[in-house]
Amino acid sequence: MSESVFLAPLEHRNNPLNKQEKNKYKRIVIYFTSIILLFSIVGFSFSITYEYAIYTSSAIICILIMIILEIGKKIIKLRGGIKT
């Protein structure tokens, strides 16, 4: 979950974010990540909410994978693409 704080926010190359916007969105990510982490920890403690906690955790993992892939895509584009 901590990766989302370091990797967010992603910005579009034609519409970059200024420093104030980056800090604002980073703060939002920290709040949402904290809430979801708290929900997951509490959810794993009770049998009724156990499945919801698993779904929430797997959704966060999928989102982080997409963010990492997007960053990798940007790096590949900056280096001139994949050469075969």
mmCIF file with all atom_site columns, C-alpha atoms in Angstrom, residues 19-47:
data_model
loop_
_atom_site.group_PDB
_atom_site.id
_atom_site.type_symbol
_atom_site.label_atom_id
_atom_site.label_alt_id
_atom_site.label_comp_id
_atom_site.label_asym_id
_atom_site.label_entity_id
_atom_site.label_seq_id
_atom_site.pdbx_PDB_ins_code
_atom_site.Cartn_x
_atom_site.Cartn_y
_atom_site.Cartn_z
_atom_site.occupancy
_atom_site.B_iso_or_equiv
_atom_site.pdbx_formal_charge
_atom_site.auth_seq_id
_atom_site.auth_comp_id
_atom_site.auth_asym_id
_atom_site.auth_atom_id
_atom_site.pdbx_PDB_model_num
ATOM 1  C CA . LYS A 1 19 ? 3.823   21.309  -7.374 1.00 0.00 ? 19 LYS A CA 1
ATOM 2  C CA . GLN A 1 20 ? 0.688   22.445  -5.509 1.00 0.00 ? 20 GLN A CA 1
ATOM 3  C CA . GLU A 1 21 ? -1.539  20.022  -7.446 1.00 0.00 ? 21 GLU A CA 1
ATOM 4  C CA . LYS A 1 22 ? 0.915   17.149  -6.894 1.00 0.00 ? 22 LYS A CA 1
ATOM 5  C CA . ASN A 1 23 ? 0.911   17.758  -3.141 1.00 0.00 ? 23 ASN A CA 1
ATOM 6  C CA . LYS A 1 24 ? -2.901  17.970  -3.091 1.00 0.00 ? 24 LYS A CA 1
ATOM 7  C CA . TYR A 1 25 ? -3.361  14.683  -4.945 1.00 0.00 ? 25 TYR A CA 1
ATOM 8  C CA . LYS A 1 26 ? -0.640  12.973  -2.926 1.00 0.00 ? 26 LYS A CA 1
ATOM 9  C CA . ARG A 1 27 ? -2.482  13.955  0.258  1.00 0.00 ? 27 ARG A CA 1
ATOM 10 C CA . ILE A 1 28 ? -5.731  12.539  -1.154 1.00 0.00 ? 28 ILE A CA 1
ATOM 11 C CA . VAL A 1 29 ? -3.965  9.269   -1.989 1.00 0.00 ? 29 VAL A CA 1
ATOM 12 C CA . ILE A 1 30 ? -2.577  9.079   1.552  1.00 0.00 ? 30 ILE A CA 1
ATOM 13 C CA . TYR A 1 31 ? -6.069  9.547   3.043  1.00 0.00 ? 31 TYR A CA 1
ATOM 14 C CA . PHE A 1 32 ? -7.726  6.974   0.788  1.00 0.00 ? 32 PHE A CA 1
ATOM 15 C CA . THR A 1 33 ? -4.915  4.472   1.259  1.00 0.00 ? 33 THR A CA 1
ATOM 16 C CA . SER A 1 34 ? -5.119  4.871   5.037  1.00 0.00 ? 34 SER A CA 1
ATOM 17 C CA . ILE A 1 35 ? -8.883  4.337   5.042  1.00 0.00 ? 35 ILE A CA 1
ATOM 18 C CA . ILE A 1 36 ? -8.662  1.267   2.819  1.00 0.00 ? 36 ILE A CA 1
ATOM 19 C CA . LEU A 1 37 ? -5.770  -0.162  4.842  1.00 0.00 ? 37 LEU A CA 1
ATOM 20 C CA . LEU A 1 38 ? -7.712  0.334   8.061  1.00 0.00 ? 38 LEU A CA 1
ATOM 21 C CA . PHE A 1 39 ? -10.791 -1.275  6.504  1.00 0.00 ? 39 PHE A CA 1
ATOM 22 C CA . SER A 1 40 ? -8.715  -4.236  5.335  1.00 0.00 ? 40 SER A CA 1
ATOM 23 C CA . ILE A 1 41 ? -7.103  -4.778  8.730  1.00 0.00 ? 41 ILE A CA 1
ATOM 24 C CA . VAL A 1 42 ? -10.447 -4.606  10.522 1.00 0.00 ? 42 VAL A CA 1
ATOM 25 C CA . GLY A 1 43 ? -12.061 -6.716  7.808  1.00 0.00 ? 43 GLY A CA 1
ATOM 26 C CA . PHE A 1 44 ? -9.577  -9.547  8.223  1.00 0.00 ? 44 PHE A CA 1
ATOM 27 C CA . SER A 1 45 ? -10.454 -9.711  11.921 1.00 0.00 ? 45 SER A CA 1
ATOM 28 C CA . PHE A 1 46 ? -14.129 -10.586 11.415 1.00 0.00 ? 46 PHE A CA 1
ATOM 29 C CA . SER A 1 47 ? -15.509 -13.522 9.466  1.00 0.00 ? 47 SER A CA 1
#
